[in-house]
């Protein structure tokens, strides 16, 4: 095999590859194995005709054509090894002839990555401080969920539940006819289609009726668009109920979930839970912010063909997703209020960002000498199997345990550990004037005061 390499441009190398006679036998054999099973040749059982007979029928070029999808990558891999190139991604090929077999392979070299001063990154902490107001709000939500509705013999008031029969017409169109509708007179949750309805339902007793007109708001009414038209309403109230919240005491706490010994114990559990949630949210935000800062501060020389291939992959994913939803690309763009050109720009930006992020984290793992043990891979495999939600077949287990699958799992674990290491290196400080800074100032003030007293 003869290989010549062109000049590296934009981190891409062009290899001119020419295969010699000694290189071709394996490819001819593969081509023959594919063709022979499709031919019916007199005197031979299907798939049993010798290669020279098959080659005489389809030609040497025909056999090689059948093997191209194996021959081009295989020969390129050998050429890359011979040239001692560090490549990434899938090459692109241009077949130039069969006599001799020659082609060009364009390969993307692994990008040069300069991580910059990642070990001295300083970012703001945004950990939410749980306050007594947060706890009280959660307690209020619980009380609301445990409230009971008690019938009352008085006029309805804001916050009451009114049970009523409703009829509404706009012109000749009767678009609403509902019996026994339960309507909570909460102004914050009024249906935007019926602005003013709650006001009209206030002040009515059981067995009272009222007729009134309202200008309809935005929204659809069945298949009709009546927004802005005037509608006539007929309302007959069949019941009024008042919301009774449980007393905020130890008995209330004992009825929440599996029960708590006291109201203070419930509040403490709520506070601890809100803090756990806040810490989980902050942990995810910190990971994302740290990676973003790392990538923003890194210099990456990315081969254009890598982004092009990634865009093609993202486009295929989108097409498959739209097909599953029974939607065309034109319909999707119309819903998004976007154009095909804008979508391509978005895909290109996303592809570039994903590639940059991937190579930067890979470089970080290499720089920090992150390693993954076989035990860690085995444990992750067991986690994947145990969380599958169904019985995993032996065939699926073998696939998961294949060399390629284990390599992918190892890469994923390595990236996770690299980000863990990054979080150890990044300094997170409270924002200027934030709660943390104020607390520090108060602490310093108290310490000074104490020293003075001493």
Short mmCIF file of C-alpha atoms in Angstrom, two decimals, residues 139 143 246-256 260-264 266-267:
data_model
loop_
_atom_site.label_atom_id
_atom_site.label_comp_id
_atom_site.label_asym_id
_atom_site.label_seq_id
_atom_site.Cartn_x
_atom_site.Cartn_y
_atom_site.Cartn_z
CA UNK A 139 -46.73 24.44 55.64
CA UNK A 143 -52.75 22.97 55.04
CA UNK A 246 -56.78 22.53 59.82
CA UNK A 247 -55.40 24.18 62.94
CA UNK A 248 -51.65 24.61 62.89
CA UNK A 249 -50.77 22.41 65.84
CA UNK A 250 -49.28 19.07 66.79
CA UNK A 251 -52.42 17.23 65.65
CA UNK A 252 -51.94 18.71 62.18
CA UNK A 253 -48.31 17.49 62.14
CA UNK A 254 -49.36 13.97 63.15
CA UNK A 255 -51.63 13.77 60.10
CA UNK A 256 -48.96 14.70 57.54
CA UNK A 260 -44.71 13.68 63.10
CA UNK A 261 -44.47 13.95 66.88
CA UNK A 262 -44.93 17.71 66.89
CA UNK A 263 -45.35 20.76 64.70
CA UNK A 264 -41.74 21.72 65.39
CA UNK A 266 -42.55 18.74 60.99
CA UNK A 267 -41.06 22.19 60.42
#
